[in-house]
Amino acid sequence: MLKIFKRRRTWMIILLLLIILPIAAFKIMEASFEITPSEMTDYFKEKPQQPKFINYTAENHEMFYAETGSDTNQLVLFIHGAPGSWDAYMKYLGDTSLMHRAQLVSVDRPGYGKSGFGQSVTSIEAQAAMIKPILDANKSGKPAILVGHSLGGPVIARLAMDYPDKVGALIFLAPAIDPEHEKIYAISYPANWKIFRWMVPVVWQVTNDEKLSHVEELKKMVPLWANITIPCTYMYGLKDGIVPPVNVEFAKKMLVNANLKITAFPEENHFIPWTQEDSITKVILNYLKPPH
């Protein structure tokens, strides 16, 4: 009996380590991309404009976004992955070449940042509906350009599917769009058990909730991809270990009615929004329509 107890205790310790160590690693990775208030202040100090911060309510959910540029210019809307927040695109909002030609908006997706932090919204359709008011407020008379990284990729696709008259172009950055190649880590399942969930940081609970529902959510979108007829650019790193590069084949198969351009970075991983900022900025500038 004592041997059985010791064996069970050993396996419990191993399981706990399997939960704790990846969380610790994720927190270290998350911290490396987190922007502090002082870093944001320093970055915008020499810029021609400070970001404005806006709160609104959609579908009974508090939402938040940051914006720069003139609201009469064409809207460029940035949508982050998981975890993340608006400041993932801080440098784009401070880019003067973009700021002078566009209204730049970066939103906290539902459950992240100041958009109902910790309140998971696993439905991609619902997330798109909560972000739609930003598109509704577009005063430029030109459809918006949407930029989505990782789990933000299917959200921009869903916005184009559901509100086609409001979207003029899509820029996918290493998007997690293929249900057949969605990576779900073994740790995701025990991390969702009540006995362990309390140990998981809130932001990672939201991320894990999205992750566990993502395959089914992507399957719901499969019949709708053919409805996207606007220009699309797909950019990804061939060394991406988080979203498999094979997702690009799904894009080729699904975006049959779109003008699709593909850019592969042979030496890049999943974090191209930060490592390929110049390349991405050029694509955005090319999509911006000339002023009237």
PDB file of C-alpha atoms in Angstrom:
ATOM      1  CA  MET A   1       0.000   0.000   0.000  1.00  0.00           C
ATOM      2  CA  LEU A   2       2.857   2.352   0.878  1.00  0.00           C
ATOM      3  CA  LYS A   3       4.506   1.644  -2.486  1.00  0.00           C
ATOM      4  CA  ILE A   4       1.283   2.488  -4.332  1.00  0.00           C
ATOM      5  CA  PHE A   5       0.992   5.747  -2.381  1.00  0.00           C
ATOM      6  CA  LYS A   6       4.599   6.687  -3.146  1.00  0.00           C
ATOM      7  CA  ARG A   7       4.104   5.856  -6.824  1.00  0.00           C
ATOM      8  CA  ARG A   8       0.970   8.004  -7.021  1.00  0.00           C
ATOM      9  CA  ARG A   9       2.732  10.842  -5.190  1.00  0.00           C
ATOM     10  CA  THR A  10       5.622  10.658  -7.658  1.00  0.00           C
ATOM     11  CA  TRP A  11       3.271  10.861 -10.636  1.00  0.00           C
ATOM     12  CA  MET A  12       1.421  13.773  -9.013  1.00  0.00           C
ATOM     13  CA  ILE A  13       4.701  15.649  -8.562  1.00  0.00           C
ATOM     14  CA  ILE A  14       5.639  14.968 -12.180  1.00  0.00           C
ATOM     15  CA  LEU A  15       2.232  16.201 -13.337  1.00  0.00           C
ATOM     16  CA  LEU A  16       2.566  19.349 -11.241  1.00  0.00           C
ATOM     17  CA  LEU A  17       5.974  20.023 -12.752  1.00  0.00           C
ATOM     18  CA  LEU A  18       4.537  19.521 -16.224  1.00  0.00           C
ATOM     19  CA  ILE A  19       1.982  22.200 -15.377  1.00  0.00           C
ATOM     20  CA  ILE A  20       4.261  24.674 -13.597  1.00  0.00           C
ATOM     21  CA  LEU A  21       7.385  24.607 -15.776  1.00  0.00           C
ATOM     22  CA  PRO A  22       5.684  25.448 -19.100  1.00  0.00           C
ATOM     23  CA  ILE A  23       3.730  28.228 -17.371  1.00  0.00           C
ATOM     24  CA  ALA A  24       6.974  29.649 -16.009  1.00  0.00           C
ATOM     25  CA  ALA A  25       8.532  29.456 -19.476  1.00  0.00           C
ATOM     26  CA  PHE A  26       5.499  31.136 -21.027  1.00  0.00           C
ATOM     27  CA  LYS A  27       5.616  33.924 -18.428  1.00  0.00           C
ATOM     28  CA  ILE A  28       9.274  34.582 -19.245  1.00  0.00           C
ATOM     29  CA  MET A  29       8.438  34.695 -22.974  1.00  0.00           C
ATOM     30  CA  GLU A  30       5.447  36.931 -22.314  1.00  0.00           C
ATOM     31  CA  ALA A  31       7.536  39.342 -20.240  1.00  0.00           C
ATOM     32  CA  SER A  32      10.074  39.678 -23.049  1.00  0.00           C
ATOM     33  CA  PHE A  33       7.364  41.243 -25.262  1.00  0.00           C
ATOM     34  CA  GLU A  34       5.489  43.168 -22.576  1.00  0.00           C
ATOM     35  CA  ILE A  35       5.705  46.949 -22.854  1.00  0.00           C
ATOM     36  CA  THR A  36       6.037  48.911 -19.622  1.00  0.00           C
ATOM     37  CA  PRO A  37       4.335  52.323 -19.201  1.00  0.00           C
ATOM     38  CA  SER A  38       7.745  54.029 -19.098  1.00  0.00           C
ATOM     39  CA  GLU A  39       8.796  52.312 -22.336  1.00  0.00           C
ATOM     40  CA  MET A  40       5.609  53.492 -24.004  1.00  0.00           C
ATOM     41  CA  THR A  41       6.132  57.054 -22.754  1.00  0.00           C
ATOM     42  CA  ASP A  42       9.737  57.070 -23.947  1.00  0.00           C
ATOM     43  CA  TYR A  43       8.772  55.685 -27.354  1.00  0.00           C
ATOM     44  CA  PHE A  44       6.069  58.270 -28.068  1.00  0.00           C
ATOM     45  CA  LYS A  45       7.982  61.173 -26.499  1.00  0.00           C
ATOM     46  CA  GLU A  46       9.573  62.168 -29.812  1.00  0.00           C
ATOM     47  CA  LYS A  47       6.567  61.262 -31.959  1.00  0.00           C
ATOM     48  CA  PRO A  48       4.268  63.888 -33.484  1.00  0.00           C
ATOM     49  CA  GLN A  49       1.260  62.397 -31.698  1.00  0.00           C
ATOM     50  CA  GLN A  50       0.543  60.528 -28.471  1.00  0.00           C
ATOM     51  CA  PRO A  51      -1.931  57.632 -28.634  1.00  0.00           C
ATOM     52  CA  LYS A  52      -5.532  58.177 -27.623  1.00  0.00           C
ATOM     53  CA  PHE A  53      -7.202  55.502 -25.509  1.00  0.00           C
ATOM     54  CA  ILE A  54     -10.852  54.657 -26.081  1.00  0.00           C
ATOM     55  CA  ASN A  55     -13.294  52.464 -24.177  1.00  0.00           C
ATOM     56  CA  TYR A  56     -16.609  51.226 -25.529  1.00  0.00           C
ATOM     57  CA  THR A  57     -19.146  48.491 -24.837  1.00  0.00           C
ATOM     58  CA  ALA A  58     -20.137  45.825 -27.360  1.00  0.00           C
ATOM     59  CA  GLU A  59     -22.284  42.746 -26.800  1.00  0.00           C
ATOM     60  CA  ASN A  60     -22.312  43.627 -23.048  1.00  0.00           C
ATOM     61  CA  HIS A  61     -18.520  43.394 -23.010  1.00  0.00           C
ATOM     62  CA  GLU A  62     -16.093  46.191 -22.153  1.00  0.00           C
ATOM     63  CA  MET A  63     -13.669  46.887 -25.001  1.00  0.00           C
ATOM     64  CA  PHE A  64     -10.537  49.034 -25.283  1.00  0.00           C
ATOM     65  CA  TYR A  65      -8.267  50.283 -28.033  1.00  0.00           C
ATOM     66  CA  ALA A  66      -5.468  52.754 -28.731  1.00  0.00           C
ATOM     67  CA  GLU A  67      -5.305  54.982 -31.796  1.00  0.00           C
ATOM     68  CA  THR A  68      -3.050  57.453 -33.557  1.00  0.00           C
ATOM     69  CA  GLY A  69      -3.369  59.376 -36.811  1.00  0.00           C
ATOM     70  CA  SER A  70      -6.361  61.291 -38.134  1.00  0.00           C
ATOM     71  CA  ASP A  71      -9.800  59.687 -37.934  1.00  0.00           C
ATOM     72  CA  THR A  72     -10.540  61.000 -41.430  1.00  0.00           C
ATOM     73  CA  ASN A  73      -7.742  58.867 -42.892  1.00  0.00           C
ATOM     74  CA  GLN A  74      -8.184  55.252 -43.978  1.00  0.00           C
ATOM     75  CA  LEU A  75      -8.447  52.912 -41.008  1.00  0.00           C
ATOM     76  CA  VAL A  76      -5.732  50.322 -40.318  1.00  0.00           C
ATOM     77  CA  LEU A  77      -6.853  47.971 -37.550  1.00  0.00           C
ATOM     78  CA  PHE A  78      -4.316  45.739 -35.774  1.00  0.00           C
ATOM     79  CA  ILE A  79      -5.423  42.606 -33.909  1.00  0.00           C
ATOM     80  CA  HIS A  80      -3.013  40.742 -31.627  1.00  0.00           C
ATOM     81  CA  GLY A  81      -2.562  37.050 -30.922  1.00  0.00           C
ATOM     82  CA  ALA A  82      -2.678  35.098 -27.657  1.00  0.00           C
ATOM     83  CA  PRO A  83      -1.675  36.213 -25.182  1.00  0.00           C
ATOM     84  CA  GLY A  84      -1.293  39.865 -26.078  1.00  0.00           C
ATOM     85  CA  SER A  85      -2.699  43.371 -25.970  1.00  0.00           C
ATOM     86  CA  TRP A  86      -2.848  46.493 -28.106  1.00  0.00           C
ATOM     87  CA  ASP A  87       0.786  47.389 -27.369  1.00  0.00           C
ATOM     88  CA  ALA A  88       1.984  44.450 -29.461  1.00  0.00           C
ATOM     89  CA  TYR A  89       1.647  46.968 -32.312  1.00  0.00           C
ATOM     90  CA  MET A  90       2.900  50.021 -30.422  1.00  0.00           C
ATOM     91  CA  LYS A  91       5.699  50.732 -32.890  1.00  0.00           C
ATOM     92  CA  TYR A  92       3.293  50.648 -35.823  1.00  0.00           C
ATOM     93  CA  LEU A  93       1.084  53.214 -34.096  1.00  0.00           C
ATOM     94  CA  GLY A  94       4.147  55.413 -33.709  1.00  0.00           C
ATOM     95  CA  ASP A  95       5.429  54.970 -37.250  1.00  0.00           C
ATOM     96  CA  THR A  96       5.268  58.416 -38.845  1.00  0.00           C
ATOM     97  CA  SER A  97       4.996  57.063 -42.402  1.00  0.00           C
ATOM     98  CA  LEU A  98       1.802  55.253 -41.359  1.00  0.00           C
ATOM     99  CA  MET A  99       0.565  57.906 -38.950  1.00  0.00           C
ATOM    100  CA  HIS A 100       0.488  60.593 -41.661  1.00  0.00           C
ATOM    101  CA  ARG A 101      -1.560  58.472 -44.038  1.00  0.00           C
ATOM    102  CA  ALA A 102      -3.852  56.375 -41.840  1.00  0.00           C
ATOM    103  CA  GLN A 103      -5.906  56.169 -38.720  1.00  0.00           C
ATOM    104  CA  LEU A 104      -4.039  53.474 -36.770  1.00  0.00           C
ATOM    105  CA  VAL A 105      -5.997  51.443 -34.238  1.00  0.00           C
ATOM    106  CA  SER A 106      -4.826  48.546 -32.080  1.00  0.00           C
ATOM    107  CA  VAL A 107      -7.484  46.797 -30.025  1.00  0.00           C
ATOM    108  CA  ASP A 108      -7.316  44.585 -26.950  1.00  0.00           C
ATOM    109  CA  ARG A 109      -9.128  41.410 -28.001  1.00  0.00           C
ATOM    110  CA  PRO A 110     -11.933  40.277 -25.651  1.00  0.00           C
ATOM    111  CA  GLY A 111     -10.476  38.817 -22.471  1.00  0.00           C
ATOM    112  CA  TYR A 112      -7.124  40.574 -22.810  1.00  0.00           C
ATOM    113  CA  GLY A 113      -5.693  43.871 -21.634  1.00  0.00           C
ATOM    114  CA  LYS A 114      -8.519  46.248 -20.752  1.00  0.00           C
ATOM    115  CA  SER A 115     -11.168  44.463 -22.820  1.00  0.00           C
ATOM    116  CA  GLY A 116     -12.792  42.522 -19.994  1.00  0.00           C
ATOM    117  CA  PHE A 117      -9.535  41.015 -18.761  1.00  0.00           C
ATOM    118  CA  GLY A 118      -9.979  37.386 -17.806  1.00  0.00           C
ATOM    119  CA  GLN A 119     -13.435  37.027 -19.397  1.00  0.00           C
ATOM    120  CA  SER A 120     -12.814  34.432 -22.096  1.00  0.00           C
ATOM    121  CA  VAL A 121     -14.694  34.788 -25.391  1.00  0.00           C
ATOM    122  CA  THR A 122     -13.896  31.655 -27.356  1.00  0.00           C
ATOM    123  CA  SER A 123     -16.250  32.334 -30.276  1.00  0.00           C
ATOM    124  CA  ILE A 124     -14.377  33.953 -33.175  1.00  0.00           C
ATOM    125  CA  GLU A 125     -17.690  35.184 -34.559  1.00  0.00           C
ATOM    126  CA  ALA A 126     -18.471  36.871 -31.223  1.00  0.00           C
ATOM    127  CA  GLN A 127     -15.022  38.457 -31.073  1.00  0.00           C
ATOM    128  CA  ALA A 128     -15.530  39.890 -34.553  1.00  0.00           C
ATOM    129  CA  ALA A 129     -18.912  41.311 -33.505  1.00  0.00           C
ATOM    130  CA  MET A 130     -17.296  42.979 -30.485  1.00  0.00           C
ATOM    131  CA  ILE A 131     -14.623  44.579 -32.671  1.00  0.00           C
ATOM    132  CA  LYS A 132     -17.068  45.651 -35.406  1.00  0.00           C
ATOM    133  CA  PRO A 133     -17.925  49.018 -33.738  1.00  0.00           C
ATOM    134  CA  ILE A 134     -14.398  50.165 -34.573  1.00  0.00           C
ATOM    135  CA  LEU A 135     -15.156  49.516 -38.252  1.00  0.00           C
ATOM    136  CA  ASP A 136     -18.508  51.254 -37.878  1.00  0.00           C
ATOM    137  CA  ALA A 137     -16.737  54.382 -36.618  1.00  0.00           C
ATOM    138  CA  ASN A 138     -14.505  54.589 -39.716  1.00  0.00           C
ATOM    139  CA  LYS A 139     -15.029  58.102 -41.153  1.00  0.00           C
ATOM    140  CA  SER A 140     -12.680  57.873 -44.121  1.00  0.00           C
ATOM    141  CA  GLY A 141     -15.187  56.523 -46.632  1.00  0.00           C
ATOM    142  CA  LYS A 142     -12.636  53.821 -47.488  1.00  0.00           C
ATOM    143  CA  PRO A 143     -12.786  50.213 -46.276  1.00  0.00           C
ATOM    144  CA  ALA A 144     -10.383  49.292 -43.491  1.00  0.00           C
ATOM    145  CA  ILE A 145      -7.122  47.386 -43.771  1.00  0.00           C
ATOM    146  CA  LEU A 146      -6.946  44.645 -41.133  1.00  0.00           C
ATOM    147  CA  VAL A 147      -3.704  43.206 -39.737  1.00  0.00           C
ATOM    148  CA  GLY A 148      -3.868  40.046 -37.614  1.00  0.00           C
ATOM    149  CA  HIS A 149      -1.099  38.030 -35.962  1.00  0.00           C
ATOM    150  CA  SER A 150      -1.421  34.396 -34.832  1.00  0.00           C
ATOM    151  CA  LEU A 151      -4.889  33.953 -33.258  1.00  0.00           C
ATOM    152  CA  GLY A 152      -5.662  37.456 -34.482  1.00  0.00           C
ATOM    153  CA  GLY A 153      -5.491  36.048 -38.024  1.00  0.00           C
ATOM    154  CA  PRO A 154      -8.798  34.175 -37.946  1.00  0.00           C
ATOM    155  CA  VAL A 155     -10.431  37.181 -36.271  1.00  0.00           C
ATOM    156  CA  ILE A 156      -9.585  39.488 -39.194  1.00  0.00           C
ATOM    157  CA  ALA A 157     -10.780  36.783 -41.574  1.00  0.00           C
ATOM    158  CA  ARG A 158     -14.069  36.538 -39.691  1.00  0.00           C
ATOM    159  CA  LEU A 159     -14.504  40.317 -39.815  1.00  0.00           C
ATOM    160  CA  ALA A 160     -14.070  40.194 -43.607  1.00  0.00           C
ATOM    161  CA  MET A 161     -16.504  37.270 -43.865  1.00  0.00           C
ATOM    162  CA  ASP A 162     -19.217  38.876 -41.725  1.00  0.00           C
ATOM    163  CA  TYR A 163     -18.799  42.550 -42.688  1.00  0.00           C
ATOM    164  CA  PRO A 164     -17.380  42.530 -46.231  1.00  0.00           C
ATOM    165  CA  ASP A 165     -18.394  46.087 -47.082  1.00  0.00           C
ATOM    166  CA  LYS A 166     -16.259  47.429 -44.227  1.00  0.00           C
ATOM    167  CA  VAL A 167     -12.977  45.640 -45.057  1.00  0.00           C
ATOM    168  CA  GLY A 168     -10.696  46.436 -48.004  1.00  0.00           C
ATOM    169  CA  ALA A 169      -7.628  44.238 -47.417  1.00  0.00           C
ATOM    170  CA  LEU A 170      -6.276  41.614 -45.033  1.00  0.00           C
ATOM    171  CA  ILE A 171      -2.699  41.134 -43.838  1.00  0.00           C
ATOM    172  CA  PHE A 172      -2.172  37.769 -42.148  1.00  0.00           C
ATOM    173  CA  LEU A 173       0.926  37.467 -39.960  1.00  0.00           C
ATOM    174  CA  ALA A 174       1.678  33.812 -39.105  1.00  0.00           C
ATOM    175  CA  PRO A 175      -2.065  33.156 -38.699  1.00  0.00           C
ATOM    176  CA  ALA A 176      -3.505  30.098 -36.946  1.00  0.00           C
ATOM    177  CA  ILE A 177      -6.235  29.353 -39.493  1.00  0.00           C
ATOM    178  CA  ASP A 178      -6.020  25.662 -40.426  1.00  0.00           C
ATOM    179  CA  PRO A 179      -8.110  23.386 -38.172  1.00  0.00           C
ATOM    180  CA  GLU A 180      -6.244  20.305 -39.403  1.00  0.00           C
ATOM    181  CA  HIS A 181      -2.870  21.674 -38.275  1.00  0.00           C
ATOM    182  CA  GLU A 182      -3.812  23.488 -35.096  1.00  0.00           C
ATOM    183  CA  LYS A 183      -1.260  22.677 -32.407  1.00  0.00           C
ATOM    184  CA  ILE A 184      -2.769  21.890 -29.014  1.00  0.00           C
ATOM    185  CA  TYR A 185      -0.127  21.202 -26.405  1.00  0.00           C
ATOM    186  CA  ALA A 186      -0.572  18.252 -24.059  1.00  0.00           C
ATOM    187  CA  ILE A 187      -0.286  20.655 -21.141  1.00  0.00           C
ATOM    188  CA  SER A 188      -3.442  22.510 -22.266  1.00  0.00           C
ATOM    189  CA  TYR A 189      -5.797  19.810 -21.006  1.00  0.00           C
ATOM    190  CA  PRO A 190      -4.604  19.390 -17.390  1.00  0.00           C
ATOM    191  CA  ALA A 191      -4.093  23.173 -17.178  1.00  0.00           C
ATOM    192  CA  ASN A 192      -7.862  23.461 -17.631  1.00  0.00           C
ATOM    193  CA  TRP A 193      -8.711  21.082 -14.802  1.00  0.00           C
ATOM    194  CA  LYS A 194     -10.157  22.800 -11.734  1.00  0.00           C
ATOM    195  CA  ILE A 195      -7.482  21.287  -9.522  1.00  0.00           C
ATOM    196  CA  PHE A 196      -4.761  23.078 -11.512  1.00  0.00           C
ATOM    197  CA  ARG A 197      -6.563  26.018 -13.174  1.00  0.00           C
ATOM    198  CA  TRP A 198      -6.115  28.253 -10.123  1.00  0.00           C
ATOM    199  CA  MET A 199      -2.336  27.961 -10.583  1.00  0.00           C
ATOM    200  CA  VAL A 200      -2.460  29.289 -14.144  1.00  0.00           C
ATOM    201  CA  PRO A 201      -2.097  33.082 -14.598  1.00  0.00           C
ATOM    202  CA  VAL A 202      -5.379  34.666 -15.726  1.00  0.00           C
ATOM    203  CA  VAL A 203      -4.052  35.720 -19.130  1.00  0.00           C
ATOM    204  CA  TRP A 204      -2.991  32.135 -19.803  1.00  0.00           C
ATOM    205  CA  GLN A 205      -6.383  30.833 -18.709  1.00  0.00           C
ATOM    206  CA  VAL A 206      -7.936  33.001 -21.430  1.00  0.00           C
ATOM    207  CA  THR A 207      -5.324  31.839 -23.939  1.00  0.00           C
ATOM    208  CA  ASN A 208      -5.900  28.199 -23.007  1.00  0.00           C
ATOM    209  CA  ASP A 209      -9.685  28.572 -23.263  1.00  0.00           C
ATOM    210  CA  GLU A 210      -9.221  29.906 -26.800  1.00  0.00           C
ATOM    211  CA  LYS A 211      -6.726  27.196 -27.649  1.00  0.00           C
ATOM    212  CA  LEU A 212      -8.977  24.335 -26.570  1.00  0.00           C
ATOM    213  CA  SER A 213     -11.909  25.650 -28.614  1.00  0.00           C
ATOM    214  CA  HIS A 214      -9.916  26.857 -31.612  1.00  0.00           C
ATOM    215  CA  VAL A 215     -10.224  23.791 -33.841  1.00  0.00           C
ATOM    216  CA  GLU A 216     -14.011  23.776 -33.665  1.00  0.00           C
ATOM    217  CA  GLU A 217     -14.141  27.535 -34.200  1.00  0.00           C
ATOM    218  CA  LEU A 218     -11.950  27.259 -37.298  1.00  0.00           C
ATOM    219  CA  LYS A 219     -14.118  24.456 -38.677  1.00  0.00           C
ATOM    220  CA  LYS A 220     -17.151  26.767 -38.505  1.00  0.00           C
ATOM    221  CA  MET A 221     -15.316  29.206 -40.780  1.00  0.00           C
ATOM    222  CA  VAL A 222     -14.358  26.739 -43.527  1.00  0.00           C
ATOM    223  CA  PRO A 223     -17.470  27.309 -45.705  1.00  0.00           C
ATOM    224  CA  LEU A 224     -17.040  31.100 -45.452  1.00  0.00           C
ATOM    225  CA  TRP A 225     -13.499  31.537 -46.795  1.00  0.00           C
ATOM    226  CA  ALA A 226     -14.685  31.623 -50.419  1.00  0.00           C
ATOM    227  CA  ASN A 227     -16.658  34.774 -49.560  1.00  0.00           C
ATOM    228  CA  ILE A 228     -13.431  36.756 -49.125  1.00  0.00           C
ATOM    229  CA  THR A 229     -12.767  38.539 -52.414  1.00  0.00           C
ATOM    230  CA  ILE A 230     -10.482  41.383 -51.282  1.00  0.00           C
ATOM    231  CA  PRO A 231      -6.675  41.577 -51.577  1.00  0.00           C
ATOM    232  CA  CYS A 232      -4.868  39.474 -48.970  1.00  0.00           C
ATOM    233  CA  THR A 233      -1.219  39.195 -47.971  1.00  0.00           C
ATOM    234  CA  TYR A 234       0.033  36.191 -46.010  1.00  0.00           C
ATOM    235  CA  MET A 235       3.409  36.566 -44.248  1.00  0.00           C
ATOM    236  CA  TYR A 236       5.087  33.861 -42.200  1.00  0.00           C
ATOM    237  CA  GLY A 237       8.395  32.447 -40.958  1.00  0.00           C
ATOM    238  CA  LEU A 238       9.580  29.079 -42.172  1.00  0.00           C
ATOM    239  CA  LYS A 239      11.014  28.376 -38.700  1.00  0.00           C
ATOM    240  CA  ASP A 240       7.725  29.020 -36.890  1.00  0.00           C
ATOM    241  CA  GLY A 241       7.385  26.436 -34.119  1.00  0.00           C
ATOM    242  CA  ILE A 242       4.090  27.788 -32.756  1.00  0.00           C
ATOM    243  CA  VAL A 243       1.861  28.032 -35.838  1.00  0.00           C
ATOM    244  CA  PRO A 244       3.025  25.435 -38.376  1.00  0.00           C
ATOM    245  CA  PRO A 245       4.119  27.002 -41.687  1.00  0.00           C
ATOM    246  CA  VAL A 246       1.861  24.496 -43.468  1.00  0.00           C
ATOM    247  CA  ASN A 247      -1.023  26.845 -42.606  1.00  0.00           C
ATOM    248  CA  VAL A 248      -0.087  28.685 -45.803  1.00  0.00           C
ATOM    249  CA  GLU A 249      -1.366  25.733 -47.846  1.00  0.00           C
ATOM    250  CA  PHE A 250      -4.755  26.128 -46.189  1.00  0.00           C
ATOM    251  CA  ALA A 251      -4.757  29.814 -47.161  1.00  0.00           C
ATOM    252  CA  LYS A 252      -4.005  28.926 -50.775  1.00  0.00           C
ATOM    253  CA  LYS A 253      -6.844  26.404 -50.800  1.00  0.00           C
ATOM    254  CA  MET A 254      -9.409  28.603 -49.069  1.00  0.00           C
ATOM    255  CA  LEU A 255      -8.727  32.081 -50.458  1.00  0.00           C
ATOM    256  CA  VAL A 256      -9.614  31.072 -54.011  1.00  0.00           C
ATOM    257  CA  ASN A 257     -11.549  34.271 -54.729  1.00  0.00           C
ATOM    258  CA  ALA A 258      -9.022  36.660 -53.212  1.00  0.00           C
ATOM    259  CA  ASN A 259      -5.942  38.243 -54.708  1.00  0.00           C
ATOM    260  CA  LEU A 260      -3.488  36.431 -52.438  1.00  0.00           C
ATOM    261  CA  LYS A 261       0.167  37.401 -52.072  1.00  0.00           C
ATOM    262  CA  ILE A 262       2.522  35.284 -49.973  1.00  0.00           C
ATOM    263  CA  THR A 263       5.789  36.279 -48.317  1.00  0.00           C
ATOM    264  CA  ALA A 264       7.896  33.636 -46.576  1.00  0.00           C
ATOM    265  CA  PHE A 265      10.834  34.561 -44.335  1.00  0.00           C
ATOM    266  CA  PRO A 266      13.281  31.610 -44.377  1.00  0.00           C
ATOM    267  CA  GLU A 267      15.075  32.509 -41.133  1.00  0.00           C
ATOM    268  CA  GLU A 268      12.130  33.817 -39.119  1.00  0.00           C
ATOM    269  CA  ASN A 269       9.948  32.227 -36.437  1.00  0.00           C
ATOM    270  CA  HIS A 270       6.512  33.185 -35.118  1.00  0.00           C
ATOM    271  CA  PHE A 271       7.355  36.708 -34.018  1.00  0.00           C
ATOM    272  CA  ILE A 272       7.483  38.503 -37.361  1.00  0.00           C
ATOM    273  CA  PRO A 273       5.401  41.522 -36.223  1.00  0.00           C
ATOM    274  CA  TRP A 274       8.494  42.595 -34.275  1.00  0.00           C
ATOM    275  CA  THR A 275      11.310  41.206 -36.410  1.00  0.00           C
ATOM    276  CA  GLN A 276       9.889  42.182 -39.820  1.00  0.00           C
ATOM    277  CA  GLU A 277       8.303  45.505 -38.959  1.00  0.00           C
ATOM    278  CA  ASP A 278       9.740  47.254 -42.045  1.00  0.00           C
ATOM    279  CA  SER A 279       8.442  44.573 -44.425  1.00  0.00           C
ATOM    280  CA  ILE A 280       4.984  44.631 -42.870  1.00  0.00           C
ATOM    281  CA  THR A 281       4.851  48.426 -42.894  1.00  0.00           C
ATOM    282  CA  LYS A 282       5.615  48.448 -46.621  1.00  0.00           C
ATOM    283  CA  VAL A 283       2.680  46.111 -47.277  1.00  0.00           C
ATOM    284  CA  ILE A 284       0.343  48.356 -45.269  1.00  0.00           C
ATOM    285  CA  LEU A 285       1.533  51.448 -47.158  1.00  0.00           C
ATOM    286  CA  ASN A 286       0.959  49.685 -50.477  1.00  0.00           C
ATOM    287  CA  TYR A 287      -2.636  48.890 -49.479  1.00  0.00           C
ATOM    288  CA  LEU A 288      -3.443  52.427 -48.355  1.00  0.00           C
ATOM    289  CA  LYS A 289      -5.462  54.189 -50.992  1.00  0.00           C
ATOM    290  CA  PRO A 290      -4.229  57.614 -52.160  1.00  0.00           C
ATOM    291  CA  PRO A 291      -6.074  60.616 -50.673  1.00  0.00           C
ATOM    292  CA  HIS A 292      -8.952  62.092 -52.660  1.00  0.00           C
TER     293      HIS A 292
END
